[in-house]
PDB file of C-alpha atoms in Angstrom:
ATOM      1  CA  UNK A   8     -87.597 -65.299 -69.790  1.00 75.00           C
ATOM      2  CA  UNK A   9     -84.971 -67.273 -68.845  1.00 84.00           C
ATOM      3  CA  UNK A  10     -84.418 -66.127 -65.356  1.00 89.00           C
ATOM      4  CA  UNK A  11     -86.185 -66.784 -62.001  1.00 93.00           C
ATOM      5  CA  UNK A  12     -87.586 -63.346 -60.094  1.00 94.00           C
ATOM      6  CA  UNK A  13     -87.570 -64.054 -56.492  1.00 93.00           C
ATOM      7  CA  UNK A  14     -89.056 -61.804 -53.751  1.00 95.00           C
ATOM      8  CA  UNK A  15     -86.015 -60.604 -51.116  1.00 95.00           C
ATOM      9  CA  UNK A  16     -87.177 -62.012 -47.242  1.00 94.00           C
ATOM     10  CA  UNK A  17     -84.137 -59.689 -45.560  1.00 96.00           C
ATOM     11  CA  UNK A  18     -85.954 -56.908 -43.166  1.00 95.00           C
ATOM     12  CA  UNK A  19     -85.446 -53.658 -44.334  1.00 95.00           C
ATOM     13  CA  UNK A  20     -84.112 -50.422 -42.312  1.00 95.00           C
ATOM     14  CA  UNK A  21     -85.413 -46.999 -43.452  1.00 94.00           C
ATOM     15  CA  UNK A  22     -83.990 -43.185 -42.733  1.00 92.00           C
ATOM     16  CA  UNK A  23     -87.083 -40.627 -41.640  1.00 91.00           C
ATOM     17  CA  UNK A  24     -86.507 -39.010 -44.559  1.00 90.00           C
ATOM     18  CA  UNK A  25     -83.461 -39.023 -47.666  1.00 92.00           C
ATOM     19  CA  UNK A  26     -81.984 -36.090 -46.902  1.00 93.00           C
ATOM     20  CA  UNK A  27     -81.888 -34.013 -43.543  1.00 94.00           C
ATOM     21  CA  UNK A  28     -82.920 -30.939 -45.134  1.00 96.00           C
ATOM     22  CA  UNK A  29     -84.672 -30.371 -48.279  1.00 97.00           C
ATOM     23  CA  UNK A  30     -85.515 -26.840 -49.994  1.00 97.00           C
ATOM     24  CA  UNK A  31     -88.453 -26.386 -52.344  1.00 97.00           C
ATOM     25  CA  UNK A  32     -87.774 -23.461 -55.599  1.00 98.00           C
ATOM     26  CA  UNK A  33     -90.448 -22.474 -57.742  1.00 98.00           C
ATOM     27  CA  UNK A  34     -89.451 -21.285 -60.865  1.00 97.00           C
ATOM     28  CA  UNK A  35     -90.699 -19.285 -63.903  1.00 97.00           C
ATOM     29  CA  UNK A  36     -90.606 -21.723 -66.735  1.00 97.00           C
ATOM     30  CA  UNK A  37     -88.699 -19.440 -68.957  1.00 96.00           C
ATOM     31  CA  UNK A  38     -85.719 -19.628 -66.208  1.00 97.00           C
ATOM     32  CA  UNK A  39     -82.314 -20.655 -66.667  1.00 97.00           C
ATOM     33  CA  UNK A  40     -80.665 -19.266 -63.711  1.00 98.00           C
ATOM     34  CA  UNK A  41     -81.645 -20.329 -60.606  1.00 97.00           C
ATOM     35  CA  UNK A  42     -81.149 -23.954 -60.673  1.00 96.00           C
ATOM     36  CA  UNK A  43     -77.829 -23.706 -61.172  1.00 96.00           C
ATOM     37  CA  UNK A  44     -77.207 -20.975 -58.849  1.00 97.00           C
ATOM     38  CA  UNK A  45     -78.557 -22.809 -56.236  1.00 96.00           C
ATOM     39  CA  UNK A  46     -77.370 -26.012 -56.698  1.00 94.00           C
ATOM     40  CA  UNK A  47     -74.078 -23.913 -56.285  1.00 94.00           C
ATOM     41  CA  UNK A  48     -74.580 -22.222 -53.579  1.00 95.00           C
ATOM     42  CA  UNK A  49     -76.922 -24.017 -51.436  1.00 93.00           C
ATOM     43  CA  UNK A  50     -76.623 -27.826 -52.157  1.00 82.00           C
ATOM     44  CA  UNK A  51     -74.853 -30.302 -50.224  1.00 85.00           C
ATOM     45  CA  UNK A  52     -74.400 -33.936 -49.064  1.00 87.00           C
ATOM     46  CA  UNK A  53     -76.960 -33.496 -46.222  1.00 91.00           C
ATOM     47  CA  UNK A  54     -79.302 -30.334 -48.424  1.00 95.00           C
ATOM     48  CA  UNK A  55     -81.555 -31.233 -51.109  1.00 95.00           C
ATOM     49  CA  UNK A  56     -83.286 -28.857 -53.709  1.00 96.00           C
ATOM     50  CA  UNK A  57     -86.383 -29.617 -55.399  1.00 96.00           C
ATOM     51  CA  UNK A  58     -88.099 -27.755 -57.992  1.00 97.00           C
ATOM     52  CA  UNK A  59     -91.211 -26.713 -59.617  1.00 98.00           C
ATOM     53  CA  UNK A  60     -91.850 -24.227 -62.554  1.00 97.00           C
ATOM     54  CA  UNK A  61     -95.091 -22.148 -63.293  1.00 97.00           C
ATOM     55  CA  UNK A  62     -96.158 -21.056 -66.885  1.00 96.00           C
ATOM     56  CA  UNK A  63     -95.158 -17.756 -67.496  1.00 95.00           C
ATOM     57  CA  UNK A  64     -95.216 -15.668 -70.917  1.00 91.00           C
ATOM     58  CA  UNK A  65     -92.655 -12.915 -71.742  1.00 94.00           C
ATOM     59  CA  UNK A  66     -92.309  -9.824 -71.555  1.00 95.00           C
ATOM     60  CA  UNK A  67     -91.206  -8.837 -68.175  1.00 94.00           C
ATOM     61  CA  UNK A  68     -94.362  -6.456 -67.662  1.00 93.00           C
ATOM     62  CA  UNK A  69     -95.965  -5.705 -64.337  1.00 93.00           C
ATOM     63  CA  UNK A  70     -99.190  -7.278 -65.846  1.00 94.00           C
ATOM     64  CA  UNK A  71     -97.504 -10.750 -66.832  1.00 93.00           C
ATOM     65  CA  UNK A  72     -95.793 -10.948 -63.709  1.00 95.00           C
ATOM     66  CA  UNK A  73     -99.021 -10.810 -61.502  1.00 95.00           C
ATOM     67  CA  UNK A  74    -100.377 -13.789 -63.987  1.00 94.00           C
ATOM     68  CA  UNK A  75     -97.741 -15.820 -61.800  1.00 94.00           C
ATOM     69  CA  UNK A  76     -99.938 -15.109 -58.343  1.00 95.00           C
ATOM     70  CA  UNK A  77    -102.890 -17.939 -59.554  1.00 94.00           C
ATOM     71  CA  UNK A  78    -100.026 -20.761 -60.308  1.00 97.00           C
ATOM     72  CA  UNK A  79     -98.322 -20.752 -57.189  1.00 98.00           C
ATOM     73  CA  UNK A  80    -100.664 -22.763 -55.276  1.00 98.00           C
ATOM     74  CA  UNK A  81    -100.507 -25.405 -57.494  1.00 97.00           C
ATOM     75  CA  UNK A  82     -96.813 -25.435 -58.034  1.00 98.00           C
ATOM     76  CA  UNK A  83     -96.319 -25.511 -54.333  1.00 98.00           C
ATOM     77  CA  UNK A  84     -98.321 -28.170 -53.967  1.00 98.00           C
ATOM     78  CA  UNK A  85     -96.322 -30.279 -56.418  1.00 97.00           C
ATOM     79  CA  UNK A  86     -93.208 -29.630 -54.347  1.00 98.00           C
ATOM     80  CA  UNK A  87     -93.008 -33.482 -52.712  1.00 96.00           C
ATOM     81  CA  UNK A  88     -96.718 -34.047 -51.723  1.00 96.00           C
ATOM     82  CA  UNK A  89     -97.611 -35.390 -48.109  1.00 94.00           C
ATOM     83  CA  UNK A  90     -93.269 -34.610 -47.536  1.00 95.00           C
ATOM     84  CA  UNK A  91     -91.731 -32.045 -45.196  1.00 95.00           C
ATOM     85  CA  UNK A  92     -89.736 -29.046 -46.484  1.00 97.00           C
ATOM     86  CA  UNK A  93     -87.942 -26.458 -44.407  1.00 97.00           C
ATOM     87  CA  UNK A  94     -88.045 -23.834 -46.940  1.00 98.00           C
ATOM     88  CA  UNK A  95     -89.624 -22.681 -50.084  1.00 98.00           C
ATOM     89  CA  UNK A  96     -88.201 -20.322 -52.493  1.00 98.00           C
ATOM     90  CA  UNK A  97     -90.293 -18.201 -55.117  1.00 98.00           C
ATOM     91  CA  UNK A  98     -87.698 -17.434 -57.396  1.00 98.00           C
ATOM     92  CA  UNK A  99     -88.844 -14.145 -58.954  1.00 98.00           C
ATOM     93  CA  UNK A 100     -87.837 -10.894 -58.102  1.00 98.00           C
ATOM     94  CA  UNK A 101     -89.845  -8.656 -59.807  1.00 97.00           C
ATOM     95  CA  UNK A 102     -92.871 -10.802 -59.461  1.00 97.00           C
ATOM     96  CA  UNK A 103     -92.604 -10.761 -55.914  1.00 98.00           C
ATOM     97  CA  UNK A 104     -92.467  -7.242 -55.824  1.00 98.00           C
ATOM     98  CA  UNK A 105     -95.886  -6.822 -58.189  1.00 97.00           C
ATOM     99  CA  UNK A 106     -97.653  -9.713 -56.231  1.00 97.00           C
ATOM    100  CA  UNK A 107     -96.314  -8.563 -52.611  1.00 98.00           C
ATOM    101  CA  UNK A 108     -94.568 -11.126 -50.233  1.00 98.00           C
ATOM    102  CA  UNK A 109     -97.315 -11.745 -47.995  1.00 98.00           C
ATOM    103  CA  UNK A 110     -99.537 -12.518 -51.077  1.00 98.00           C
ATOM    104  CA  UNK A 111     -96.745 -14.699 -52.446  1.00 98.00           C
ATOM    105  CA  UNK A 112     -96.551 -16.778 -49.077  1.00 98.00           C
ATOM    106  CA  UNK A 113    -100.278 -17.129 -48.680  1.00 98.00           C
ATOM    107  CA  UNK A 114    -100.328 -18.555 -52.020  1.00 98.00           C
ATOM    108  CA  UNK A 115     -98.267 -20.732 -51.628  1.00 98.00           C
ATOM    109  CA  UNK A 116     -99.648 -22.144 -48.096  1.00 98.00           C
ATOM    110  CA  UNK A 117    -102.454 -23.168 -49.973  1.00 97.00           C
ATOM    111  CA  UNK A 118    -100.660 -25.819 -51.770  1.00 97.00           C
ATOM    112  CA  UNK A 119     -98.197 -26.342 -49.060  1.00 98.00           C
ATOM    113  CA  UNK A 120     -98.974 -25.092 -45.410  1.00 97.00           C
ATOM    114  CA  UNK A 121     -96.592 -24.445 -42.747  1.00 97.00           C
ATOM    115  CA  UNK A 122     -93.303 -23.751 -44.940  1.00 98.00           C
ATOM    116  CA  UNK A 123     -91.404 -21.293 -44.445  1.00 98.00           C
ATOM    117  CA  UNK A 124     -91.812 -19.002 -48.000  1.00 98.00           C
ATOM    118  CA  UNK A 125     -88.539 -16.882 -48.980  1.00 98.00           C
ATOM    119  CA  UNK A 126     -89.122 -14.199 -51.516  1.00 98.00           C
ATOM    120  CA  UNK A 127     -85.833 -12.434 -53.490  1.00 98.00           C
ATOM    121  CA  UNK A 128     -86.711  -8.858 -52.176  1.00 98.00           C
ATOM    122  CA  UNK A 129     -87.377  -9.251 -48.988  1.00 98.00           C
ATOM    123  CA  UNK A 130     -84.807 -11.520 -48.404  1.00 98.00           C
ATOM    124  CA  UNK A 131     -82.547  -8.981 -49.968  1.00 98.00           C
ATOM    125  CA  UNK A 132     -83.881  -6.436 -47.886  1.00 98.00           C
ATOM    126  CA  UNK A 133     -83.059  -8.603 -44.809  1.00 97.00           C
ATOM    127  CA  UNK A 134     -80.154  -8.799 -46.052  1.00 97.00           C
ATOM    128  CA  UNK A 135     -78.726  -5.497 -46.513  1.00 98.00           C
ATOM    129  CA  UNK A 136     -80.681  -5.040 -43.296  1.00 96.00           C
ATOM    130  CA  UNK A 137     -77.632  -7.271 -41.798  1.00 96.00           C
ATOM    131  CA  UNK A 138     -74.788  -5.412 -43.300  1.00 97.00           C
ATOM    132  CA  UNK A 139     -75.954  -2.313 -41.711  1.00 97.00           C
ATOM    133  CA  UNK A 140     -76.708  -0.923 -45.306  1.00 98.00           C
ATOM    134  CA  UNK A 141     -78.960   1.482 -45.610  1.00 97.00           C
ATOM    135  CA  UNK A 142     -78.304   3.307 -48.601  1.00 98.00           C
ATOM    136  CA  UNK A 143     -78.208   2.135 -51.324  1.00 98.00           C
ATOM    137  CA  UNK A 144     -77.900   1.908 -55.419  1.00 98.00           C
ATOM    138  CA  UNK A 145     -79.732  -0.555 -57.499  1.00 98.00           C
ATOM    139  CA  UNK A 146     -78.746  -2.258 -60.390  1.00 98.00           C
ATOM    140  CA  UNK A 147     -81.701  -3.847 -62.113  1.00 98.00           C
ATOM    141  CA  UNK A 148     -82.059  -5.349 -66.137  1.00 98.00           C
ATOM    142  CA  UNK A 149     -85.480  -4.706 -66.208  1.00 97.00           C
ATOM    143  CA  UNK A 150     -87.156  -1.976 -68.473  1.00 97.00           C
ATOM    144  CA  UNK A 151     -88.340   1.507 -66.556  1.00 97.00           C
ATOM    145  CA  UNK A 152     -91.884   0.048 -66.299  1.00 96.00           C
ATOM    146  CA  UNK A 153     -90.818  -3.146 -63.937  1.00 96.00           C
ATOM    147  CA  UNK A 154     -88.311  -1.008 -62.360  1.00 97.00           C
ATOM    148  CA  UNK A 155     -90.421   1.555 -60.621  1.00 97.00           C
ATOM    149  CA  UNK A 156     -92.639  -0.748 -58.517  1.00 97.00           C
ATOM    150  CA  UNK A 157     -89.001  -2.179 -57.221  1.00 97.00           C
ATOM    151  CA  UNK A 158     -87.889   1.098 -56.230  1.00 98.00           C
ATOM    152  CA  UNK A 159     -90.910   1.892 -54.407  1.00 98.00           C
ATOM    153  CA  UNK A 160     -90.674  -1.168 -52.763  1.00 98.00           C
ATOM    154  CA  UNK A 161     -87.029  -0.695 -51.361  1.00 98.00           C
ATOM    155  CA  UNK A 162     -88.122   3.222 -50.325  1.00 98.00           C
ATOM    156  CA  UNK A 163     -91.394   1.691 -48.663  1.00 98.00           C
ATOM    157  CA  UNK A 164     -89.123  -0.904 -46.426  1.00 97.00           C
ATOM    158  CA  UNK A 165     -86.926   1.981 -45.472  1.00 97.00           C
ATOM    159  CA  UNK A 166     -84.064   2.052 -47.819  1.00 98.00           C
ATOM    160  CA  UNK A 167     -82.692   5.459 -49.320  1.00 98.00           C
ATOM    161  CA  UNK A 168     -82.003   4.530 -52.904  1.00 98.00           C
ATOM    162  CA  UNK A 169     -78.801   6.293 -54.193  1.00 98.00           C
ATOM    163  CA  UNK A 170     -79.136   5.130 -57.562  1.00 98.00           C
ATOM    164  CA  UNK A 171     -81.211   3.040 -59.326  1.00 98.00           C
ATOM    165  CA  UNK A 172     -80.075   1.989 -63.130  1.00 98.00           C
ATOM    166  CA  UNK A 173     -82.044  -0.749 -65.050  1.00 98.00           C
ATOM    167  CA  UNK A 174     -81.259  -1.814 -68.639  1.00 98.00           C
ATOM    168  CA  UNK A 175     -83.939  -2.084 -70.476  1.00 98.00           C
ATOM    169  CA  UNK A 176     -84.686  -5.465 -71.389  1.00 98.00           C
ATOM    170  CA  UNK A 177     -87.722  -7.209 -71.521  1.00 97.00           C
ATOM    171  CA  UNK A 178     -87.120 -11.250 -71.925  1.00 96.00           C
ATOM    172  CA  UNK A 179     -85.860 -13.070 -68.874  1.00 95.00           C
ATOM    173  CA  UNK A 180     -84.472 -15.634 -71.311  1.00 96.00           C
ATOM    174  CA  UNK A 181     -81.952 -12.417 -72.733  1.00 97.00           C
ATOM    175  CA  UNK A 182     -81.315 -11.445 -69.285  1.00 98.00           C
ATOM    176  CA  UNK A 183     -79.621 -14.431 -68.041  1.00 97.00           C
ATOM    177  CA  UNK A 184     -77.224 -14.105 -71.260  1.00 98.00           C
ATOM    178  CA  UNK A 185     -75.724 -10.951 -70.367  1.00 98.00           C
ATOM    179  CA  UNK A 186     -72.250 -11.901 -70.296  1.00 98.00           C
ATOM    180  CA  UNK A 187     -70.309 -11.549 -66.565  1.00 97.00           C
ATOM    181  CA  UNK A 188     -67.795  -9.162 -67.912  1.00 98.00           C
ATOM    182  CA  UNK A 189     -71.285  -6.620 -68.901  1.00 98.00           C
ATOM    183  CA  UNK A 190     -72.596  -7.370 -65.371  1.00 98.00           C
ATOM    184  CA  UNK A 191     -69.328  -6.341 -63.695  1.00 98.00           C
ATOM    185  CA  UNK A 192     -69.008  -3.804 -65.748  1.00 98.00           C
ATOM    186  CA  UNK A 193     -72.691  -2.328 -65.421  1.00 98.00           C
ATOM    187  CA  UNK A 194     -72.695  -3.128 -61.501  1.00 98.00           C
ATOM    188  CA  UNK A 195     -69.833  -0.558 -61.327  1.00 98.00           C
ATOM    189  CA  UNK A 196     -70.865   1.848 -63.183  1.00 98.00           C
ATOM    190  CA  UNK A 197     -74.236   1.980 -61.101  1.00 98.00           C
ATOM    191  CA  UNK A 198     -72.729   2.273 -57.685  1.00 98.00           C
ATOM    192  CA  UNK A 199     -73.357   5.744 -56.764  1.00 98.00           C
ATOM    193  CA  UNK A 200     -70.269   7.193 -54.481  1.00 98.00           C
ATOM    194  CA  UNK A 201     -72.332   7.467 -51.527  1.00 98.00           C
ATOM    195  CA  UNK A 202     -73.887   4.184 -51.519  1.00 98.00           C
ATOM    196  CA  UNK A 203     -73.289   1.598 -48.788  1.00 98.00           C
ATOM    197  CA  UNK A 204     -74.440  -1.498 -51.067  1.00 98.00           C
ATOM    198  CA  UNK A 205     -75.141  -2.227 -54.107  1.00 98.00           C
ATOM    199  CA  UNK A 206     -77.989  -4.752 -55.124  1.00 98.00           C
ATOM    200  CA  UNK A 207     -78.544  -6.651 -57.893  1.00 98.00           C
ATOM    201  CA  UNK A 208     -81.877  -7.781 -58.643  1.00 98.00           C
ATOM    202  CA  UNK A 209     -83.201 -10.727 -60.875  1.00 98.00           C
ATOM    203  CA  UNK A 210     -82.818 -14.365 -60.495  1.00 98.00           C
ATOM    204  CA  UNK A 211     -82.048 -14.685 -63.896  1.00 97.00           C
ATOM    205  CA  UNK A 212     -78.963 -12.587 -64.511  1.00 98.00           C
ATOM    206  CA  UNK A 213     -75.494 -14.268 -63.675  1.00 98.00           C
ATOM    207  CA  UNK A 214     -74.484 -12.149 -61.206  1.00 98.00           C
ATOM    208  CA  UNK A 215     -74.331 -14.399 -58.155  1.00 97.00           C
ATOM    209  CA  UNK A 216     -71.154 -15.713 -59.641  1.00 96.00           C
ATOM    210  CA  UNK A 217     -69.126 -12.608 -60.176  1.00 98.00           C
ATOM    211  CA  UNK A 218     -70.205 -10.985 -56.571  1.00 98.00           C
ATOM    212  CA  UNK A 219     -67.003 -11.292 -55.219  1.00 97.00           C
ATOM    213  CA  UNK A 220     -65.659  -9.054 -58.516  1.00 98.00           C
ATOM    214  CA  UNK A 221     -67.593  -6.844 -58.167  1.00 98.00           C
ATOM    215  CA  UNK A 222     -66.990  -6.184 -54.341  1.00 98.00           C
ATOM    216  CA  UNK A 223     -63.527  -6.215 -54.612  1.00 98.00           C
ATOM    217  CA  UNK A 224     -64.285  -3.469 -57.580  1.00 98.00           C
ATOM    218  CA  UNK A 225     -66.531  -1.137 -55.566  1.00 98.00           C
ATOM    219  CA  UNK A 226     -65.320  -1.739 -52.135  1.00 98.00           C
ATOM    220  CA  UNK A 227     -68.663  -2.317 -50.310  1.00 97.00           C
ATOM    221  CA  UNK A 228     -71.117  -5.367 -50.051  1.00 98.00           C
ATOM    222  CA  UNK A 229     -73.055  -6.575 -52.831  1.00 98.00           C
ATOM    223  CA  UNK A 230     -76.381  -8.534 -52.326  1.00 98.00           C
ATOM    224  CA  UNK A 231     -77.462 -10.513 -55.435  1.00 98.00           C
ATOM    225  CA  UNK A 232     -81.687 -11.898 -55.921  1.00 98.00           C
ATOM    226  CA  UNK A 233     -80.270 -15.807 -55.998  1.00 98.00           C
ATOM    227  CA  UNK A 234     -77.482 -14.973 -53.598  1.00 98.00           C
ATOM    228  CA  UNK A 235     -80.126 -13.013 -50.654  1.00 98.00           C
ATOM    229  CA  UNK A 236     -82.683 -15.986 -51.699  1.00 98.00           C
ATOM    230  CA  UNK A 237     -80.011 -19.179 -50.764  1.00 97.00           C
ATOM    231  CA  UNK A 238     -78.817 -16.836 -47.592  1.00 97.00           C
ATOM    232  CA  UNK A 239     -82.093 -16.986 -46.411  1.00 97.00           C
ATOM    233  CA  UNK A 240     -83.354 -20.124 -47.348  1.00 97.00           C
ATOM    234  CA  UNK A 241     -80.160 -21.830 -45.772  1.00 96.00           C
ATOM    235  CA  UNK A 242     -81.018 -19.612 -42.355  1.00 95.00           C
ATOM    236  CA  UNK A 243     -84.524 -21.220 -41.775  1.00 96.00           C
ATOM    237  CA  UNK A 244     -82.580 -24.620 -41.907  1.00 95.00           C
ATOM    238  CA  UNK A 245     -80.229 -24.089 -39.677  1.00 94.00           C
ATOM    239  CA  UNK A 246     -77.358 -23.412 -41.864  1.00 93.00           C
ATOM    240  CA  UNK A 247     -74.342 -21.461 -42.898  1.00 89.00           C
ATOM    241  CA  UNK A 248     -72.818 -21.640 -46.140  1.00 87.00           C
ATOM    242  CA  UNK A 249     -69.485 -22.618 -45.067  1.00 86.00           C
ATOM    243  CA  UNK A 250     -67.582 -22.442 -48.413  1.00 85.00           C
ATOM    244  CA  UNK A 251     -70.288 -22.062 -50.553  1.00 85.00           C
ATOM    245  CA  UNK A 252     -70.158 -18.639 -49.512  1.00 91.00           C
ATOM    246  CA  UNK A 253     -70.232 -15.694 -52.139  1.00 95.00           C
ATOM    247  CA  UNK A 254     -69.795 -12.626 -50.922  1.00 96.00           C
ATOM    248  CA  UNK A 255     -70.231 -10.227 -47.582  1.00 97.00           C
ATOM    249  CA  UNK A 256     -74.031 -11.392 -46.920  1.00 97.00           C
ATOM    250  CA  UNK A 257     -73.168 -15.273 -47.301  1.00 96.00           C
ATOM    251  CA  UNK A 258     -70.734 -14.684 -44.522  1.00 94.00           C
ATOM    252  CA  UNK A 259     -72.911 -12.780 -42.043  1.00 93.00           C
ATOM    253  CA  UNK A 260     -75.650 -14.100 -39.699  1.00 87.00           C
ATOM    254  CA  UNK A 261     -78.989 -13.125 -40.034  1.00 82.00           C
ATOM    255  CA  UNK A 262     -80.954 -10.902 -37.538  1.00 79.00           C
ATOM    256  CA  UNK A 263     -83.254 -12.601 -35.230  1.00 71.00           C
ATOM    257  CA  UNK A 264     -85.946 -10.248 -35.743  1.00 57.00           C
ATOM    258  CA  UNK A 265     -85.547 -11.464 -39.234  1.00 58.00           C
TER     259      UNK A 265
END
């Protein structure tokens, strides 16, 4: 080698940290919609994301989904050792809902203590909690199985379900390929007439990006798994989404109590 290496001798200035606010998302491994939802709708110059997947085996059953509860720890943990985060995101729905939130959080304080945990039901909950919705339908793509635990989670936080449709599928992988037009369509068609919201549930389905559709369609708010999940995460850092906004819930502040 031709060329001399040479040690710089210039003091150096460092920032506390990279960013000034930094999000953690764990992830199913089979997912292929949350990353880019949330790079979407919660990134920014001065927000970072960072992510970490958990093995996970299809199908969507109640009995894989509580497989998930043993990884999180570890996951968590993964999320920028000996670093600060203001948030962390378990990006499951209808694992959250088999595992429970306050199971989901405590596992993952193990692996990362003192974070703020945000789970897709309960922050949708919150959510429709904010828009002053109370009734509502449910739109799910799950099979009847890993529907029914969801719906007796919504009754059990005090929601009156108007409807509740799910579609039958089984493979997270299939349900983030059902095209927008099918999701618009399908959201529609599962708004009851009496229902003050609709909500969408699983991280993996596109619907985040065709919320605004489908309000304009049915006339009333529309809460989304990905879209209730950035809403909150951005809320314990301080933030608004500004014009990353997608529909009613983006644009409305969350309770205190909350």
């Amino acid at each position: 080698m031709s060329a001399t290496v040479r040690l710089a001798t210039a003091p150096l200035q460092f920032d506390p940290q990279p960013v000034d606010r930094r999000i953690g998302l764990i992830l199913l491994a089979t997912d292929l919609t949350s990353e880019p939802d949330f790079v979407r709708l919660v990134a920014a110059p001065g927000v970072a994301l960072h992510a970490a997947r958990i093995a996970y085996a299809n199908p969507t059953t109640p009995q894989n989904l509580a497989a998930a509860a043993p990884r999180l720890s570890e996951a968590a943990a993964l999320l920028l050792p000996d670093e600060s985060l203001d948030a962390i995101v378990f990006s499951c729905t209808s694992a959250s809902v088999v595992i429970g939130d306050a199971a989901v959080a405590d596992a993952i304080a193990l692996g990362k203590p003192g974070v703020p945990v945000v789970t897709p039901p309960l922050a949708a909950v919150q959510g429709l909690m904010a828009l002053d919705a109370r009734r509502v339908s449910v739109l799910t793509p799950y099979t009847v199985e890993t529907s029914v635990p969801m719906a007796r989670y919504f009754e059990d936080k005090g929601l009156e379900l108007a409807g509740f449709t799910c579609l039958g599928l089984t493979d997270d992988r299939q349900m983030a390929r059902i095209s927008r037009q099918s999701i618009v369509d399908a959201a529609v068609s599962a708004t009851a007439d009496d229902a003050q919201a609709l909500f969408i549930s699983c991280t993996a389905v596109r619907s985040a990006g065709v919320i605004d559709e489908i309000e304009a369609r049915i006339g009333r708010p529309v809460v989304t798994s990905n879209q209730a999940s950035a809403w909150a995460a951005l809320n314990h850092c301080g933030l608004t989404a500004g014009p990353r906004a997608v529909g009613r819930l983006m644009r409305t502040a969350m309770p205190e109590a909350a």
